[in-house]
PDB file of C-alpha atoms in Angstrom:
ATOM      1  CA  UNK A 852      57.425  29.026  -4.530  1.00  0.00           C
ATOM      2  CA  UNK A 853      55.627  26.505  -2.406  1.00  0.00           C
ATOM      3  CA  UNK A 854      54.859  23.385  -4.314  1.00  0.00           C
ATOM      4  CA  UNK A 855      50.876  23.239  -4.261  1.00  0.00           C
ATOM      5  CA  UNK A 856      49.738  20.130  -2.936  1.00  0.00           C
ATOM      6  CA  UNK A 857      48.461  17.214  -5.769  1.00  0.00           C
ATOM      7  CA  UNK A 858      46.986  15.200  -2.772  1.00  0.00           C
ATOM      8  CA  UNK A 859      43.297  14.974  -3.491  1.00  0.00           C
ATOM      9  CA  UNK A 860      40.301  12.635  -1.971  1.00  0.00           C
ATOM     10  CA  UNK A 861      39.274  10.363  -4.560  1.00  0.00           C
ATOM     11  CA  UNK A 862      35.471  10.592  -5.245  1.00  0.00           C
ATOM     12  CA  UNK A 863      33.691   7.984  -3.259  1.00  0.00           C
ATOM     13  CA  UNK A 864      31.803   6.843  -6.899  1.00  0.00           C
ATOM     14  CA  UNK A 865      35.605   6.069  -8.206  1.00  0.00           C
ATOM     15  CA  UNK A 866      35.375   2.309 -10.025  1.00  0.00           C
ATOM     16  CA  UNK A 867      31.977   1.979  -8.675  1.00  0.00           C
ATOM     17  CA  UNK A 868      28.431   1.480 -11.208  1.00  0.00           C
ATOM     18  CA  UNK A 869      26.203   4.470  -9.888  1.00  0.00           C
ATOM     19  CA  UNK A 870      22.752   5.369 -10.921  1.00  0.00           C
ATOM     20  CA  UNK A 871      19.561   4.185 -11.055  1.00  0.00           C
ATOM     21  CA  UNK A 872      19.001   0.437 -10.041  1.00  0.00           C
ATOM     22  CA  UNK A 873      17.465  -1.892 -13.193  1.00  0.00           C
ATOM     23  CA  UNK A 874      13.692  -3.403 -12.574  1.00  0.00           C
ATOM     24  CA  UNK A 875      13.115  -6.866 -12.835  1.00  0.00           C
ATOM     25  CA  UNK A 876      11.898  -8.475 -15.632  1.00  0.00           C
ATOM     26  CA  UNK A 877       8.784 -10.737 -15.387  1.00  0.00           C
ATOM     27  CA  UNK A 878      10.635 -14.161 -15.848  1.00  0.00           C
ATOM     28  CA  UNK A 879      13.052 -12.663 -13.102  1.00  0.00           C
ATOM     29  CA  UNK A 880      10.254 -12.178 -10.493  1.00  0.00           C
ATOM     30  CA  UNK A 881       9.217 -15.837 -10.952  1.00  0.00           C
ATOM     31  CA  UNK A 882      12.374 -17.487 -11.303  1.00  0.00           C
ATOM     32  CA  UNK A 883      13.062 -15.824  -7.829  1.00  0.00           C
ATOM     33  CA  UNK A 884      10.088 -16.811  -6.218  1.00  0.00           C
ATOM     34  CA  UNK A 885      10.387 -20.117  -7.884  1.00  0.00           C
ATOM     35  CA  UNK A 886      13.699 -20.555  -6.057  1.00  0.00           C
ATOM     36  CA  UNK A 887      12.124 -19.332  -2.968  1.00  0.00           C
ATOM     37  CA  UNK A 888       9.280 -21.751  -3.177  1.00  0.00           C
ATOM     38  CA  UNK A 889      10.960 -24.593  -3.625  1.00  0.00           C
ATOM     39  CA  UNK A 890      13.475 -23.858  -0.778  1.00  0.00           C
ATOM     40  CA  UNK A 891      10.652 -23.542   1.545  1.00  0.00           C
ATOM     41  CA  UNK A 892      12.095 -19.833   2.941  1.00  0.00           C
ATOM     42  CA  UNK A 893       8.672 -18.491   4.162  1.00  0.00           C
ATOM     43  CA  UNK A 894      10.116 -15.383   5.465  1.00  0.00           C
ATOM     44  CA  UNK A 895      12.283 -14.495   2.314  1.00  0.00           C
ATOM     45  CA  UNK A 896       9.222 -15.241  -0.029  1.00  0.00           C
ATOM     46  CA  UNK A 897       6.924 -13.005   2.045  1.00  0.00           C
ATOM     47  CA  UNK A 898       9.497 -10.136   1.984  1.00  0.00           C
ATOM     48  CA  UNK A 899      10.392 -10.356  -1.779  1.00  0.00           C
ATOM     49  CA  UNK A 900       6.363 -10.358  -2.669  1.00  0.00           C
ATOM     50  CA  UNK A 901       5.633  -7.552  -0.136  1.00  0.00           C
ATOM     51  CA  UNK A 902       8.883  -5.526  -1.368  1.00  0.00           C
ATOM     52  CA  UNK A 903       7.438  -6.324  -5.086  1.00  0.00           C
ATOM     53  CA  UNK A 904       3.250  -5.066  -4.163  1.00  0.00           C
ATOM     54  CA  UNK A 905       4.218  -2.315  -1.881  1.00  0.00           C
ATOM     55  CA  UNK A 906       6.941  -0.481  -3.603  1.00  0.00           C
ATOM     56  CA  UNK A 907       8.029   0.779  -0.559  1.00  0.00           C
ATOM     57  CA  UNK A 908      11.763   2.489   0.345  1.00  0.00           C
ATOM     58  CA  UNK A 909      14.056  -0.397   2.076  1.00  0.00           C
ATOM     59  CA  UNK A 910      14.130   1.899   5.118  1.00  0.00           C
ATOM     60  CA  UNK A 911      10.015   1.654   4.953  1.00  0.00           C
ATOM     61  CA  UNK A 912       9.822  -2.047   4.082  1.00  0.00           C
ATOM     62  CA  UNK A 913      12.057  -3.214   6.862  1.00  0.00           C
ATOM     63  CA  UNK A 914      10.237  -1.050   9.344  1.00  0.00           C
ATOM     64  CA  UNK A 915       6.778  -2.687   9.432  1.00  0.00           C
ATOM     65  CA  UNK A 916       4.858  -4.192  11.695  1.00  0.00           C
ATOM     66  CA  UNK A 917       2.196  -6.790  11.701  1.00  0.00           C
ATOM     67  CA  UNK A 918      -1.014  -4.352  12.220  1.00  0.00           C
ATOM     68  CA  UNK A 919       0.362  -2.396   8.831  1.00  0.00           C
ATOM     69  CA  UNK A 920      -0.466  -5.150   6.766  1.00  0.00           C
ATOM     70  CA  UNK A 921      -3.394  -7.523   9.068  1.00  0.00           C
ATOM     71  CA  UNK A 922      -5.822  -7.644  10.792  1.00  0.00           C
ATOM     72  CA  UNK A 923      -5.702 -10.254  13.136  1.00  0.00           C
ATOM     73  CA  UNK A 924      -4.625 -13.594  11.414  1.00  0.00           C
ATOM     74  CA  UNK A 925      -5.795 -12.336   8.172  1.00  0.00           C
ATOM     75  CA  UNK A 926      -3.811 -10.170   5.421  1.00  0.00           C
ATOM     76  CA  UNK A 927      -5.423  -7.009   4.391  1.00  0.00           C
ATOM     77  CA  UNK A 928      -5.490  -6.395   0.356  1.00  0.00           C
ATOM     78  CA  UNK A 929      -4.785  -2.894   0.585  1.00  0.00           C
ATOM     79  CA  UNK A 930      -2.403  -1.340   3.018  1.00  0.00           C
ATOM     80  CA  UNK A 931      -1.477   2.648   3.875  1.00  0.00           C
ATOM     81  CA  UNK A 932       1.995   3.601   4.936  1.00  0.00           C
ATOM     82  CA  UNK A 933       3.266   6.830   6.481  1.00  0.00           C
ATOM     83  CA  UNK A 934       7.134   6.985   4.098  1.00  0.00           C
ATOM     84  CA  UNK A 935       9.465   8.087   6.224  1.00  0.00           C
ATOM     85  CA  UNK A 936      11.233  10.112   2.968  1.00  0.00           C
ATOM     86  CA  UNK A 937       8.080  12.670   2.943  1.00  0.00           C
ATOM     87  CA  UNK A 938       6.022  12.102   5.844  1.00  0.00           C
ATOM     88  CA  UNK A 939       3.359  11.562   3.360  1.00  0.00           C
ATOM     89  CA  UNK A 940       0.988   8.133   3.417  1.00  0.00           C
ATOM     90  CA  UNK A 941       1.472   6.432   0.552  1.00  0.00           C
ATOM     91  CA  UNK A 942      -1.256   3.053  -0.292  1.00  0.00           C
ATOM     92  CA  UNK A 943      -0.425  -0.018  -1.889  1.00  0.00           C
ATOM     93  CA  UNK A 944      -2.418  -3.473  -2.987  1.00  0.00           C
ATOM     94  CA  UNK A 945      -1.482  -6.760  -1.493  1.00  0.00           C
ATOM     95  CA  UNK A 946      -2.159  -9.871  -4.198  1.00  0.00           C
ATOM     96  CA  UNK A 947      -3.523 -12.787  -2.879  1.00  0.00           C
ATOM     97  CA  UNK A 948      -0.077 -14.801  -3.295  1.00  0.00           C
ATOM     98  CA  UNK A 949       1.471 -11.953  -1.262  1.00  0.00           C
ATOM     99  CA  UNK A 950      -1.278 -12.351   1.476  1.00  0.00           C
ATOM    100  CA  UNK A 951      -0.940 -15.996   1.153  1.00  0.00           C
ATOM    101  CA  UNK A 952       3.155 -15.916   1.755  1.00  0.00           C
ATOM    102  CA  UNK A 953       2.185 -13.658   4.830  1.00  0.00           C
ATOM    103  CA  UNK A 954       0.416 -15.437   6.526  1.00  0.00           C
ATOM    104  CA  UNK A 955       2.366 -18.403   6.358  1.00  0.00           C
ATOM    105  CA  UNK A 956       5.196 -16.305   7.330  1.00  0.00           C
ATOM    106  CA  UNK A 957       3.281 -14.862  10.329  1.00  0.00           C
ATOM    107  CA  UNK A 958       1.952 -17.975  11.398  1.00  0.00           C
ATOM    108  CA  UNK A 959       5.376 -20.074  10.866  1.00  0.00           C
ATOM    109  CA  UNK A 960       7.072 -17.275  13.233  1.00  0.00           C
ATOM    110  CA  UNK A 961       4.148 -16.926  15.320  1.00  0.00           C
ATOM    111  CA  UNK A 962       3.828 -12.962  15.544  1.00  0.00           C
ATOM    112  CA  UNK A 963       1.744 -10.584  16.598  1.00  0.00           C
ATOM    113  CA  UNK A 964       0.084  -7.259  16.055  1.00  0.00           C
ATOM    114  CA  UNK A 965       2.960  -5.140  17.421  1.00  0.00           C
ATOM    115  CA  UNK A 966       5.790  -7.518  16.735  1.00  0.00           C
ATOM    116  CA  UNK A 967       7.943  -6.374  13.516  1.00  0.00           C
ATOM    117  CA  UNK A 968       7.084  -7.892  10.193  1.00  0.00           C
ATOM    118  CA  UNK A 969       9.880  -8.916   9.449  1.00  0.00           C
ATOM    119  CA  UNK A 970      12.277  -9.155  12.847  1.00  0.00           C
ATOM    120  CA  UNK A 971      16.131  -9.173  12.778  1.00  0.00           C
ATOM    121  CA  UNK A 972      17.897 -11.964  13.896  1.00  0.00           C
ATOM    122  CA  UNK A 973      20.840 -10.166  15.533  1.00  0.00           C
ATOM    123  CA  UNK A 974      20.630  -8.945  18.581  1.00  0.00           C
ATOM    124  CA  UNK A 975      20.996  -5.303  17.722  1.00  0.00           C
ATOM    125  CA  UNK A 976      17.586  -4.161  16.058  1.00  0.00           C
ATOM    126  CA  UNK A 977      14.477  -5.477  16.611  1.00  0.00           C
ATOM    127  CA  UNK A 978      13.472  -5.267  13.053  1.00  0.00           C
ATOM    128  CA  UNK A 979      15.742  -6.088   9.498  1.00  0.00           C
ATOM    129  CA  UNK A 980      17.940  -3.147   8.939  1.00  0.00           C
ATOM    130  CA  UNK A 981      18.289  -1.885   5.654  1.00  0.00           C
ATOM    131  CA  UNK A 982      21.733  -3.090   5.601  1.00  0.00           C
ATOM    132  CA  UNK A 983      20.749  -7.002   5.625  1.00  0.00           C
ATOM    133  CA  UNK A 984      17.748  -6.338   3.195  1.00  0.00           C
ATOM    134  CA  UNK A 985      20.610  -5.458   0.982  1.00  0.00           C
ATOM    135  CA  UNK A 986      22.658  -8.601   1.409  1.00  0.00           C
ATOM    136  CA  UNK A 987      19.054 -10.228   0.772  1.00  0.00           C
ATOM    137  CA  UNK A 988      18.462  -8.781  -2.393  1.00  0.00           C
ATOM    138  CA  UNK A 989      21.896  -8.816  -3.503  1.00  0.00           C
ATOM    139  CA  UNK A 990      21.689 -13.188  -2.522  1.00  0.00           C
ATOM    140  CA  UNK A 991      18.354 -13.250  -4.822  1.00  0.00           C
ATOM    141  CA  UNK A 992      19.727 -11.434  -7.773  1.00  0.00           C
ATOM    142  CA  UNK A 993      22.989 -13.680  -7.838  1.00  0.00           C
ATOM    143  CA  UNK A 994      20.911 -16.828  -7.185  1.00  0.00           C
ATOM    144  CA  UNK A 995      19.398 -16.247 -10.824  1.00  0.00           C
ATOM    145  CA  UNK A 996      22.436 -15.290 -12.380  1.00  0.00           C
ATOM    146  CA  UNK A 997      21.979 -11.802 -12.916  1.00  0.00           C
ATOM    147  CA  UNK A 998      24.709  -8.877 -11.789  1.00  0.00           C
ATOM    148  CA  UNK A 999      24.113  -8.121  -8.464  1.00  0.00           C
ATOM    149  CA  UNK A1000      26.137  -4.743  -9.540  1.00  0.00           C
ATOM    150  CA  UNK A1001      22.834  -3.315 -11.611  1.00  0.00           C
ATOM    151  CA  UNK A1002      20.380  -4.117  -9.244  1.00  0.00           C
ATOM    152  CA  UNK A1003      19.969  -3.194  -5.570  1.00  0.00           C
ATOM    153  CA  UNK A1004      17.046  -2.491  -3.050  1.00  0.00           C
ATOM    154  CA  UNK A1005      15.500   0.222  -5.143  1.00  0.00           C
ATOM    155  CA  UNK A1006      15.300  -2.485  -7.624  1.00  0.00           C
ATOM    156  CA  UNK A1007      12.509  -4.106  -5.652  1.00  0.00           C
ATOM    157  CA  UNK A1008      10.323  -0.301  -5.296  1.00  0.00           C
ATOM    158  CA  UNK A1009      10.813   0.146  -8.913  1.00  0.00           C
ATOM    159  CA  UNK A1010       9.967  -3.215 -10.953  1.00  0.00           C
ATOM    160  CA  UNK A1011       5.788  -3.045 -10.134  1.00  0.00           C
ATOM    161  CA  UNK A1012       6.168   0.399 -11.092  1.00  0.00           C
ATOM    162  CA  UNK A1013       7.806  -0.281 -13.968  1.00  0.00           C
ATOM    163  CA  UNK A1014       5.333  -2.974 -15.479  1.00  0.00           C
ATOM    164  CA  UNK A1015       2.281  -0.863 -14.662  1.00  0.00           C
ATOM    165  CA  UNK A1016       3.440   1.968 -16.951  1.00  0.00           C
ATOM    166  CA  UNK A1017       4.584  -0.603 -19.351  1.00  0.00           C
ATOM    167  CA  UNK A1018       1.339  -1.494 -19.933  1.00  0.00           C
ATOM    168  CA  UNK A1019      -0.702   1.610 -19.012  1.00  0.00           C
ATOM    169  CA  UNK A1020       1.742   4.556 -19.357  1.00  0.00           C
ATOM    170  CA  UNK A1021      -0.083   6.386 -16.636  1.00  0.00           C
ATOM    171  CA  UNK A1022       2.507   8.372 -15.554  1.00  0.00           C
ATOM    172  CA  UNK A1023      -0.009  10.134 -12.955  1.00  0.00           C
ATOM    173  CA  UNK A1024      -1.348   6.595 -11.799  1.00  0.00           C
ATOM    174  CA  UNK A1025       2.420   5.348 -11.158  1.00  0.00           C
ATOM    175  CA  UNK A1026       3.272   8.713  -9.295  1.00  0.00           C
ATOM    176  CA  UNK A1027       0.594   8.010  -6.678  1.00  0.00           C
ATOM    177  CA  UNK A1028       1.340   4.409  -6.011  1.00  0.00           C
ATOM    178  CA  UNK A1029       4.969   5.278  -5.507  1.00  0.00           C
ATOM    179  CA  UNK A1030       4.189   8.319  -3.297  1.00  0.00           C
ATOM    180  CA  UNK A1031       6.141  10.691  -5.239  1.00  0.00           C
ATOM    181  CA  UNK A1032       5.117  14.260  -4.670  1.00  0.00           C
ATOM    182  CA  UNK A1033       6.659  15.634  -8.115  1.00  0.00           C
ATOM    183  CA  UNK A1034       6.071  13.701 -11.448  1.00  0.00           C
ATOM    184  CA  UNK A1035      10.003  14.509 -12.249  1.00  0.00           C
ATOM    185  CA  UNK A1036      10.846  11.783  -9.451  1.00  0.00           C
ATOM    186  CA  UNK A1037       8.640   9.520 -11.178  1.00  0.00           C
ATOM    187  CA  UNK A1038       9.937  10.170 -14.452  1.00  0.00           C
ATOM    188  CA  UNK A1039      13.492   9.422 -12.823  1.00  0.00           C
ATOM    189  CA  UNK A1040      12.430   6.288 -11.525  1.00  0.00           C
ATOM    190  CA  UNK A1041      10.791   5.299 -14.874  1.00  0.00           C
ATOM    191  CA  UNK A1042      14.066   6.512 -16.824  1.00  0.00           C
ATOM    192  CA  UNK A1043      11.804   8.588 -20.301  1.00  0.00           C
ATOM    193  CA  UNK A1044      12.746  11.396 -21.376  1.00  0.00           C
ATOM    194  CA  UNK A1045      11.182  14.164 -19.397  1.00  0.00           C
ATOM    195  CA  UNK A1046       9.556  15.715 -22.301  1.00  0.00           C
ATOM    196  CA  UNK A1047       8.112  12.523 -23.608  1.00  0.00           C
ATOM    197  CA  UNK A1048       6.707  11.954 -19.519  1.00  0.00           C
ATOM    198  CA  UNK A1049       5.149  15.776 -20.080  1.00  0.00           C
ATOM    199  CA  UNK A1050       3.191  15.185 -22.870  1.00  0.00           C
ATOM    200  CA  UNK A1051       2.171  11.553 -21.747  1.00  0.00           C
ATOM    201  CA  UNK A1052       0.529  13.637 -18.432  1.00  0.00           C
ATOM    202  CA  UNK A1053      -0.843  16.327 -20.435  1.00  0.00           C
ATOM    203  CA  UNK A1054      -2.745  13.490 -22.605  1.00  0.00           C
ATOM    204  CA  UNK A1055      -3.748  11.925 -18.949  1.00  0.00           C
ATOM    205  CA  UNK A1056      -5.582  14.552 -17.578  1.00  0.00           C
ATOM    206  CA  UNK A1057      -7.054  15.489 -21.154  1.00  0.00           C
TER     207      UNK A1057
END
């Protein structure tokens, strides 16, 4: 008999954390920003309040351009998207410290209606790749001495999401400001129990 072959590929997930990425707490938002502030890094504070408002997909966030969020020198407070995930527009608020971080960033690196929001600075893409937003939000988490193993891009979509159902539990309301077009992809994101998220919608639309 042929001996069978024990060689197999080891699952890419082997030794590795998977699943969904934590939200940040409250005190985490601001000791970030804090850190941010007092560093004087006008383009890092204007992405990490943008990624916060929006809760847009990295591959969203990194993507826009000046005329998504302005008009002109001035910061709109409400902005509409088209996701590139569903091809569906998806509209978010922008606070007045966002807008304010914006600006500053837009005026420090004097841009303009078409340029990128948030340009790379290597050569290869005009715009921040999803790949150093990453490395960005991995520098961040470790800067406030949290593990940078729990939290990740989709850490930055989920945390407004997260404390607007804390304090609403609007499972309906969350689903539209996160563009989801099923309520289980929500409920995901949220991490409750699917039949506790039923009931919670059934009450909503009561």
């Amino acid at each position: 008999m042929k001996a069978i072959a024990t060689n197999r590929r080891q699952p890419w997930n082997k030794g590795k954390l998977v699943g969904q990425k934590a939200p940040l707490r409250l005190k985490d938002i601001w000791a970030i920003r804090v850190r941010l502030q007092i560093a004087q890094d006008t383009r890092d504070l204007a992405l990490f309040d943008l990624a916060i408002d929006s809760k847009l997909r990295a591959c969203d966030l990194t993507k826009l351009r000046v005329r998504d969020v302005a008009h002109g020198e001035h910061v709109s407070s409400r902005a509409m998207v088209m996701q590139q995930k569903t091809q569906r527009p998806v509209q978010f608020e922008i606070t007045e410290q966002t807008r304010l971080a914006l600006e500053a960033w837009i005026h420090q690196a004097r841009l303009h209606s078409e340029d990128c929001l948030f340009p790379s600075r290597l050569h290869a893409s005009v715009h921040l790749s999803t790949r150093q937003y990453a490395r960005i939000v991995k520098a961040w988490i470790k800067a406030i001495g949290l593990d940078p193993t729990m939290y990740g891009t989709h850490t930055m979509r989920r945390t407004k999401a997260s404390l607007i159902y804390r304090r609403t539990k609007n499972l309906r309301a969350v689903q539209l400001l996160l563009g989801h077009t099923k309520l289980e992809s929500t409920v995901r994101y949220l991490g409750i129990e699917v039949d506790d998220a039923l009931e919670m919608a059934e009450q909503t639309e009561a």
